[in-house]
Amino acid sequence: MIAAVLHEPKKILLEEWEAPEPGPGQVLVRVRAGGICGSDLSYYFKGKSGDFAMRDPFVLGHELAGEVAAVGTDVAAFPVGQRVAVNPGLNCGTCRFCVRGMTNHCLHMRFLGSASVYPHSQGAFREYVAVAESQCVAIPHDFDFATASMAEPLAVTLHALRHAPTLLGARVLVVGCGPIGCLLVAAARRAGAHHLTAIDLAQPALDKAMEMRADTAVSATDTAQIDAWQQHRGTFDVVIEASGSPAGLDTALRTAIAGGTVLQVGNMPSGQSPVAMNLIMSKELRLLGSFRFGAEYATAVEEIVSGKLDLRPLMSHTFPLAEANKAFAIAQDRSQSMKVHLQFD
Ligand code: ZN
């Protein structure tokens, strides 16, 4: 099989690898589409994502859908040819977090395409992956693979909103309108947000946020507006930080209303970040974090295949695996792309 292997920043090489054999309880998935995530971009351009640094060449990719190519022993539910979306995380089921239902914090998590463990966990930008049966969610036989792969970032947003207080009747601000920010806009709207504002530096991203049914989209360069939101102890009941930048968190802390909630979803650079932390104390803010997801993955697949959420406006480009480097360059250019997919023939 062909694997797209990241050797060093900005250098993916296509290599011939031996296809894995599905073990007991495993499904061999022929990957048909894979989305490029912000963390993939960070590994690709900087060799690290958040606190996880790449030490050896490895395969990126954890947003995927494909079809069952073979099954190991003890797999009953998935016939060969079945189309599936694949949850990239496999938790152990027995550690102290798994037994509490906090599977996203599993101490032995195997997450596709992550340098959080060593040796690194190989990702999905290759023709075949062997995963546990429990990671697969069936999708209709004619359903588009790339659209189905959007279940992974959608699951991130559904998990995040479970941490938030109710959005019913709330004034909500989403900071950062990349794919995750736009998905948060869509999910927050479905969750009943009363007035939904989005901010970003890039106009195309703001346009997409409006397509996903934000009420207002404001440029992050509009300092007069942002200053006004800070007045009289803030404006927004819930601010969702999805830019992964210290500046974004600073804006979130400043614009949240006293007693309000700031929900950190963006993946910050490692190290210290100077932001207006004292406002957490003086405005009695609730600062929450959200990391990956658990059971929300299957819900996300259902939201997509049922048509309740139409995420196609967020899917901007598709490239063959052979053009992976070009795909990453386009995905990094926020003036022209939103979610970029690799497609496998
Ligand atoms: Zn565990």
PDB file of C-alpha atoms and ligand atoms in Angstrom, residues 91-99 103 105-109, ligand 1:
ATOM      1  CA  ASN A  91      -9.295   3.670  24.595  1.00  0.00           C
ATOM      2  CA  CYS A  92      -8.310   0.799  26.881  1.00  0.00           C
ATOM      3  CA  GLY A  93     -11.578   0.485  28.776  1.00  0.00           C
ATOM      4  CA  THR A  94      -9.900  -0.351  32.076  1.00  0.00           C
ATOM      5  CA  CYS A  95      -7.765   2.589  33.254  1.00  0.00           C
ATOM      6  CA  ARG A  96      -8.968   4.979  35.970  1.00  0.00           C
ATOM      7  CA  PHE A  97     -10.369   7.425  33.410  1.00  0.00           C
ATOM      8  CA  CYS A  98     -12.040   4.834  31.206  1.00  0.00           C
ATOM      9  CA  VAL A  99     -13.888   3.341  34.177  1.00  0.00           C
ATOM     10  CA  THR A 103     -12.478   7.842  27.738  1.00  0.00           C
ATOM     11  CA  HIS A 105      -8.379  10.932  28.923  1.00  0.00           C
ATOM     12  CA  CYS A 106      -7.526   7.237  28.683  1.00  0.00           C
ATOM     13  CA  LEU A 107      -4.006   6.626  29.953  1.00  0.00           C
ATOM     14  CA  HIS A 108      -3.400   4.113  27.162  1.00  0.00           C
ATOM     15  CA  MET A 109      -5.182   5.929  24.328  1.00  0.00           C
TER      16      MET A 109
HETATM   17 ZN    ZN B   1      -8.165   3.794  29.464  1.00  0.00          ZN
END
